[in-house]
Protein backbone atom coordinates (compact mmCIF):
# COMPACT_ATOMS: atom_id res chain seq x y z
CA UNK A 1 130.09 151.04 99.81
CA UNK A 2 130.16 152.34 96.12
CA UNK A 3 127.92 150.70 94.33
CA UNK A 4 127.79 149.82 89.98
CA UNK A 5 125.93 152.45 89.35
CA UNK A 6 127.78 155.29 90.84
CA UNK A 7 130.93 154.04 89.66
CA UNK A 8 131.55 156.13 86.14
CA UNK A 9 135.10 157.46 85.02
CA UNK A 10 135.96 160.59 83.08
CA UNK A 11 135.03 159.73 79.96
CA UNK A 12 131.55 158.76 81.21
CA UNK A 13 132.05 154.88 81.16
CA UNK A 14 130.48 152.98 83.65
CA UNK A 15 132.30 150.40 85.72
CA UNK A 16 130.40 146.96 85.19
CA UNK A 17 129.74 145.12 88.82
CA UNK A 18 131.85 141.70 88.75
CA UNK A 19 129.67 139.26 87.11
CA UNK A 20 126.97 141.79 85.05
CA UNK A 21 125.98 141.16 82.01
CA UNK A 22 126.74 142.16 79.10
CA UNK A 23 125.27 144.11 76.10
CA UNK A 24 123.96 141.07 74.24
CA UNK A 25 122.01 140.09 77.06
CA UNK A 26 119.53 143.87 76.77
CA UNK A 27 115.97 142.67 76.63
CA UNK A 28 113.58 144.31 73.99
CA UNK A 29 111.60 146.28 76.98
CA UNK A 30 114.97 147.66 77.87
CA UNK A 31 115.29 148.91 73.95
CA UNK A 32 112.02 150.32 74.13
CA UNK A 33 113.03 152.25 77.40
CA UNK A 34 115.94 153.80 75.67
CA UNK A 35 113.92 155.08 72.79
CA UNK A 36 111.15 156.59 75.31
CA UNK A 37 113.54 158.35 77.27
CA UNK A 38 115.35 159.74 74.37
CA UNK A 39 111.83 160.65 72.70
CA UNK A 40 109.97 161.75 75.35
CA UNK A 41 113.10 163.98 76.76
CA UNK A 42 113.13 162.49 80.37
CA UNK A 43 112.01 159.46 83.10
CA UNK A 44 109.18 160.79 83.74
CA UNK A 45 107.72 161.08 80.26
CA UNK A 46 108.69 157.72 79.20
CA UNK A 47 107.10 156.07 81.84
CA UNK A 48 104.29 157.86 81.36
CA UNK A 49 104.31 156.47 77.59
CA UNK A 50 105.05 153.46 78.45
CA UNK A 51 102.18 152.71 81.48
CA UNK A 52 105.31 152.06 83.98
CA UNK A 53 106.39 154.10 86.83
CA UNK A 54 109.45 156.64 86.85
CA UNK A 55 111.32 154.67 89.56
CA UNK A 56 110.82 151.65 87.26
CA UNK A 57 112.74 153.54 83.84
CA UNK A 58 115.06 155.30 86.47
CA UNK A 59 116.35 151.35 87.57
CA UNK A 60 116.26 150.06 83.59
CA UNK A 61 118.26 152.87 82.50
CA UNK A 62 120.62 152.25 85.55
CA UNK A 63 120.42 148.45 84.60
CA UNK A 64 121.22 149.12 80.88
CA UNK A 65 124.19 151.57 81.59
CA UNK A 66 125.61 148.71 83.43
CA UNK A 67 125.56 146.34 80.64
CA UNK A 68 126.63 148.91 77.87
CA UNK A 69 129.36 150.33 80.16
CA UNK A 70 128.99 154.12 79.44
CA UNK A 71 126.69 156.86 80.33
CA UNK A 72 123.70 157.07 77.96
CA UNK A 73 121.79 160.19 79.66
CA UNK A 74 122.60 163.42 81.53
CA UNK A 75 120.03 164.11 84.16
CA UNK A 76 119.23 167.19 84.64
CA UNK A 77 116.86 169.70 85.78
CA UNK A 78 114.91 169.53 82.19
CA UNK A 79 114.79 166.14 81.77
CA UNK A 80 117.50 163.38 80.53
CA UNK A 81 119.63 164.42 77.23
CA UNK A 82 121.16 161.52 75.20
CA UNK A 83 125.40 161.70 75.75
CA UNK A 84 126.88 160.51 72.47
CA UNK A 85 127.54 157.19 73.75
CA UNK A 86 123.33 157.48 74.30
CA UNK A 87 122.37 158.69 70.92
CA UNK A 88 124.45 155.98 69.16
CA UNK A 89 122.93 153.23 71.88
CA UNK A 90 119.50 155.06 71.14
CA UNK A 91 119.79 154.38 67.13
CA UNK A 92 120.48 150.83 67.36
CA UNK A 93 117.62 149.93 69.69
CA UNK A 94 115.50 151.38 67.11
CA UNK A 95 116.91 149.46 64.41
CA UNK A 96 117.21 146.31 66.62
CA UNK A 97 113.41 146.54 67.63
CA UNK A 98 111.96 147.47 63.81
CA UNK A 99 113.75 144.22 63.04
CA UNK A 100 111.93 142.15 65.80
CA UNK A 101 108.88 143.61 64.36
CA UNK A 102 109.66 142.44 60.63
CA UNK A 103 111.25 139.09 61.79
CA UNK A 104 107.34 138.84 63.26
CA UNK A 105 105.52 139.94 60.44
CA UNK A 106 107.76 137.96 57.84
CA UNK A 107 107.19 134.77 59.80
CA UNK A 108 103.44 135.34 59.79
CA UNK A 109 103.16 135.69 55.95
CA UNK A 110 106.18 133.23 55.61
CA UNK A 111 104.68 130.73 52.62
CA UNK A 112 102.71 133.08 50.98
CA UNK A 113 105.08 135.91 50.84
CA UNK A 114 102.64 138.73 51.84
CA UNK A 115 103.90 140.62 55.04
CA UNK A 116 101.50 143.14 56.99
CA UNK A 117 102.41 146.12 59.39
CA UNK A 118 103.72 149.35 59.25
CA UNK A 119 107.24 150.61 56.14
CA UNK A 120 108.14 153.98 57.48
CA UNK A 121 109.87 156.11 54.60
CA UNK A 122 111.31 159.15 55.20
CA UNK A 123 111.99 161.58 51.44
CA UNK A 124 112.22 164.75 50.36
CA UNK A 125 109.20 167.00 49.24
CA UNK A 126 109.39 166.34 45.59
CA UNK A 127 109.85 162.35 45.88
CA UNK A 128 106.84 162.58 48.49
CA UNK A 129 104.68 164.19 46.04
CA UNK A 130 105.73 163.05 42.45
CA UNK A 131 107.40 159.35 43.02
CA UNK A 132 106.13 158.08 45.98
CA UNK A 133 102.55 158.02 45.54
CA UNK A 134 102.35 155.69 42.71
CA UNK A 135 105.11 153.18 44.07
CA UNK A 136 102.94 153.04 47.33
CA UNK A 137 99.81 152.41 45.24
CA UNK A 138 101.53 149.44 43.23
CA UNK A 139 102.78 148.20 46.60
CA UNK A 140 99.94 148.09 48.56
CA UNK A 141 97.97 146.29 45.81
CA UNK A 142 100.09 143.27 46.11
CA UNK A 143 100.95 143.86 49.87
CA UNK A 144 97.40 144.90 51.55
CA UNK A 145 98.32 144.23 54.71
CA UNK A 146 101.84 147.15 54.78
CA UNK A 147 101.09 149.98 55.88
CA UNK A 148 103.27 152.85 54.98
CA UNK A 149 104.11 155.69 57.18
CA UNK A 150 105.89 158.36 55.37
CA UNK A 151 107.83 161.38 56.39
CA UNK A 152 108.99 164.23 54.70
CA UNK A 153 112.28 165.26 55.50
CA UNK A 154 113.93 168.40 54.24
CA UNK A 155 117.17 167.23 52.48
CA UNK A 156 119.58 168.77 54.73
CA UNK A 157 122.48 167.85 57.11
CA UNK A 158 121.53 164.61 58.19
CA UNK A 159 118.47 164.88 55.57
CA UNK A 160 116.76 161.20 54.79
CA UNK A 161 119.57 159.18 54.84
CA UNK A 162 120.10 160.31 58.75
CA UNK A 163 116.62 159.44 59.61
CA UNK A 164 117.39 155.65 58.34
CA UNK A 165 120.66 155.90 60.41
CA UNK A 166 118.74 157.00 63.48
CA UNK A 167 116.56 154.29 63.29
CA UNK A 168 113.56 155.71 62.40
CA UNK A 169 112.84 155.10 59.08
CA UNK A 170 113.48 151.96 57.35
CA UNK A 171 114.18 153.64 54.11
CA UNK A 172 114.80 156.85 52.56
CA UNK A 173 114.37 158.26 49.45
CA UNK A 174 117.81 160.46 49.25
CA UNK A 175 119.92 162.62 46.68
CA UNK A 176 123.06 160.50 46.22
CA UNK A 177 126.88 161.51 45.06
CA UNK A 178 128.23 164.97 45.95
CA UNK A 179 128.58 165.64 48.98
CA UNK A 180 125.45 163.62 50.41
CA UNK A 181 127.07 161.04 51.19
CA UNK A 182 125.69 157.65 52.90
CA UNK A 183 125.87 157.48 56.61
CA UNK A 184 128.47 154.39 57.56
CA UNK A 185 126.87 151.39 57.61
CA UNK A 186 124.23 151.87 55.11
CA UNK A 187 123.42 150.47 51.90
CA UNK A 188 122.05 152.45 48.67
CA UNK A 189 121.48 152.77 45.03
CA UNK A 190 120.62 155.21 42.20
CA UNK A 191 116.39 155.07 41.68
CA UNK A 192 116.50 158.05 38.76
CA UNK A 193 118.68 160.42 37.58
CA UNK A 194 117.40 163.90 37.28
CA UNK A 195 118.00 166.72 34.90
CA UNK A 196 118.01 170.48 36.07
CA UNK A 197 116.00 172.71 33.53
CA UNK A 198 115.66 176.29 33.58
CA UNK A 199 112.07 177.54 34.57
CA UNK A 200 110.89 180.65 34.14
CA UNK A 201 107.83 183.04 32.91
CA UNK A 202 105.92 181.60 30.29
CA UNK A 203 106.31 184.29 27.29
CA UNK A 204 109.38 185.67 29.22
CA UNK A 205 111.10 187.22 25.62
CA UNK A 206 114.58 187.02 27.68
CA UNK A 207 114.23 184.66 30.34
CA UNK A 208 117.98 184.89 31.32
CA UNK A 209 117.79 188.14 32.52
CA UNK A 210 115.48 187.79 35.56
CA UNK A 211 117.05 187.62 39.20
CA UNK A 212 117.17 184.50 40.20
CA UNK A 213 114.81 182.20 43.10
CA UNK A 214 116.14 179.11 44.56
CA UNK A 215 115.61 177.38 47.72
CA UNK A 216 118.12 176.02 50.40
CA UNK A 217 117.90 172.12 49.54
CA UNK A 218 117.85 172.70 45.25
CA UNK A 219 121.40 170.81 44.59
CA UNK A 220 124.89 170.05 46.14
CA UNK A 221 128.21 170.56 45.22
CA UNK A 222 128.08 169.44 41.91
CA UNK A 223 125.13 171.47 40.55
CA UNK A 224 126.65 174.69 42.36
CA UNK A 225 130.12 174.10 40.42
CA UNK A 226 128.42 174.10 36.95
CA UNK A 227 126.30 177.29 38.42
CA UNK A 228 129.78 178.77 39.15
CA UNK A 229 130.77 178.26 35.38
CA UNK A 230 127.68 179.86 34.13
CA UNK A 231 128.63 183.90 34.20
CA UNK A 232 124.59 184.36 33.23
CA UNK A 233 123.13 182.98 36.27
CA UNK A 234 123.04 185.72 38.62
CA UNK A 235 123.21 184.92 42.84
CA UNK A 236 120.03 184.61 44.28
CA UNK A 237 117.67 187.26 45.52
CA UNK A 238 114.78 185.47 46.47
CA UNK A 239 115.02 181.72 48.61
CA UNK A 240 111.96 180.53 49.82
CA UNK A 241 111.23 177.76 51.70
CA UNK A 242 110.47 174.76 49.31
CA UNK A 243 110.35 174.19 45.82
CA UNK A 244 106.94 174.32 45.55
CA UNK A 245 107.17 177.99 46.73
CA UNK A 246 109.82 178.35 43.57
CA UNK A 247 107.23 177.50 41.06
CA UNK A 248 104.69 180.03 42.69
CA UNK A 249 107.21 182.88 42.59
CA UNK A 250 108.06 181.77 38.70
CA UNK A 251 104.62 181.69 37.77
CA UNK A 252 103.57 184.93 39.19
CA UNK A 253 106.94 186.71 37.33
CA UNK A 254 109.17 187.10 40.17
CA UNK A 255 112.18 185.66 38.41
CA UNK A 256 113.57 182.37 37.13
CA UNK A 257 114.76 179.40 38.43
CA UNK A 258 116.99 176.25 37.90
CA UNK A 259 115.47 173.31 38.70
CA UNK A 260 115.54 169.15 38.54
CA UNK A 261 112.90 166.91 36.72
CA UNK A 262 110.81 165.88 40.10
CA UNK A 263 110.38 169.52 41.15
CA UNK A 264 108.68 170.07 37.70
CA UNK A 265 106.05 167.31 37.50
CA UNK A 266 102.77 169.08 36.98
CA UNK A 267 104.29 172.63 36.92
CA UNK A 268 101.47 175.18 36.13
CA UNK A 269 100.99 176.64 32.32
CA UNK A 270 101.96 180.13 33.78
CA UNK A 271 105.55 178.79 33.25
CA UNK A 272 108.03 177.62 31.10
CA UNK A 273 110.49 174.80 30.89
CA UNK A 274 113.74 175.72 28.93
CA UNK A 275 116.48 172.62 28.39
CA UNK A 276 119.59 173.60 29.44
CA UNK A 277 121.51 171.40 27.24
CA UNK A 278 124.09 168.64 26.98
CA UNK A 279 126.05 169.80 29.78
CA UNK A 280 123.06 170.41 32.03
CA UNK A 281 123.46 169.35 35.66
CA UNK A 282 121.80 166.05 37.08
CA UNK A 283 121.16 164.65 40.29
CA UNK A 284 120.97 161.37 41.58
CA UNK A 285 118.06 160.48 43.38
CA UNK A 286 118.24 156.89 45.36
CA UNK A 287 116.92 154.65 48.36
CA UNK A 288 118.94 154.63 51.67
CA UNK A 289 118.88 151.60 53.90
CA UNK A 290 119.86 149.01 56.05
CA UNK A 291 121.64 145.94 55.33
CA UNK A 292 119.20 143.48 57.29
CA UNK A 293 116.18 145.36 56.19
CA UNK A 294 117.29 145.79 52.37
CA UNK A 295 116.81 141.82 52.65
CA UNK A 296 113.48 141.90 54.17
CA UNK A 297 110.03 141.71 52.14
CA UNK A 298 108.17 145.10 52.74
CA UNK A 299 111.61 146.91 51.64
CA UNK A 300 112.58 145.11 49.24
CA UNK A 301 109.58 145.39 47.26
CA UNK A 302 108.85 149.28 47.72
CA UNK A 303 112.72 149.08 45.62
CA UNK A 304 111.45 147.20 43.32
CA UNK A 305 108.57 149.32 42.55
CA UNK A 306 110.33 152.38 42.72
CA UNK A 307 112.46 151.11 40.08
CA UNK A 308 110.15 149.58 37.90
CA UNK A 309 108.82 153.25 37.76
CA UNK A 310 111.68 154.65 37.42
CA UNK A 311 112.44 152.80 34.38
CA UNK A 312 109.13 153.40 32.85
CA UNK A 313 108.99 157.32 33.17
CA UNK A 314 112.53 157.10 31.47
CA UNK A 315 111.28 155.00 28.65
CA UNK A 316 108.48 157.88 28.21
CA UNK A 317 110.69 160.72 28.18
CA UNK A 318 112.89 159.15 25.33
């Protein structure tokens, strides 16, 4: 007799038995099964994360297939891969289980309006070091009990937005416009808008004449058309690996660069900052999230303080 779970057509659906349940009816453990399997790469990993035994992920995967109606893992040899039915599955549980957590931790500190537990951020090397730190410090001083985890993502393909798609951040710190756009479903808005300046030797008598350093994640689109308009900016001969890494090679007379604001917090005295002028390039630097978490506590006030920052660095700078 076939069984359910053997029953799976070509495009890797899986025939529900008469009366199963449906996808509504997934319990939490079952979530965190599909996330363990998907992070540790296979059964047998996952239940060793989670303190079960293989046979018992093997018959929760087989369970949640059921529900779902599709394929969520190729077994193999190597372990279990995520189909692309599994990877999409794999990003909601994450979502749907950081929002069990904060439905917990809001109705704990309902009344007084503090929340506890953990605000995973992912951002980009530059936010991490120059914006961040501050906004965490204000937050944390009202909000003892969050805890933030933050990443640092490199802002490319899927960059920080992607990690907030993929569940596992519950905000990110993103460039915004061009072609970064926001993954479907998510919510965002502009935190600061950043000028490019050039950078370059300190001394340098003609600046403009150096070859050029950049690094993979500088700009998008529109910074690289007004680079295309400029017939002094030569195509780069050096890329290294962060910004950071820029500013080194600048300071020790390796060339010049192009650069936004963030990148040039706390550059060294070994170079110089040169305004490009009125039609300089800027880039929009903004938060990435979900709609049910933008309305919950511990996100909604890292926003706030984020932009209450932004707002004052602006007000310096004028």
């Amino acid at each position: 007799m076939t069984t359910a779970s053997s029953r799976t057509g070509r495009s890797g659906s899986v025939d529900p038995a008469p009366g199963a349940a449906r996808p509504g009816d997934l319990a939490p453990h079952e979530l965190r099964v599909l996330v363990a399997v998907a992070g540790e790469g296979g059964f047998s990993a996952a239940a060793g994360a989670l303190g079960v035994t293989q046979s018992a992920v093997s018959h929760s995967v087989r369970g949640i297939e059921r529900k779902v109606g599709a394929v969520l893992f190729e077994r193999g040899r190597k372990g279990a891969v995520p189909t692309a039915g599994g990877a999409a599955a794999v990003a909601h549980a994450r979502r749907v289980l950081r929002l069990l957590d904060a439905l917990a931790a809001e109705a704990r500190g309902a009344g007084s309006g503090a929340v506890e537990g953990p605000l995973r951020i992912a951002a980009f090397r530059s936010v991490a070091l120059h914006l961040l730190p501050a906004a965490l410090e204000r937050l944390t001083a009202r909000h003892p009990g969050l805890v933030p985890e933050v990443r640092v993502v490199r802002e490319l393909g899927a960059g920080t937005a992607g990690e907030v798609a993929e569940g596992r951040a519950d905000l990110g710190i993103a460039t915004i416009g061009g072609t970064s756009t926001v993954p479907a479903g998510l919510i965002s808005g502009v935190l600061v808008e950043e000028p490019y300046s050039l950078v370059h030797p300190a001394g340098h008598p003609d600046p403009r004449s150096l070859p050029l350093i950049d690094w993979h994640e500088n700009c998008g689109s529109y910074t690289r058309q007004w680079w295309a308009g400029q017939d002094w900016i030569p195509k780069a001969t050096v890329l290294t690996e962060d910004d950071g890494a820029v500013l080194a090679m600048v300071g020790a007379g390796h060339g010049m660069a192009i650069m936004p604001g963030l990148s040039l917090t706390g550059a060294p005295d070994s170079v110089e900052i040169t305004d490009l002028g009125t039609d300089r390039p800027i880039r929009s630097v903004g938060y990435v999230t979900t709609p049910e978490l933008a309305r919950s506590v511990a996100v909604r006030a890292l926003i706030r303080e984020l932009r209450e920052l932004a707002v004052s660095d602006s007000r310096k700078s004028e």
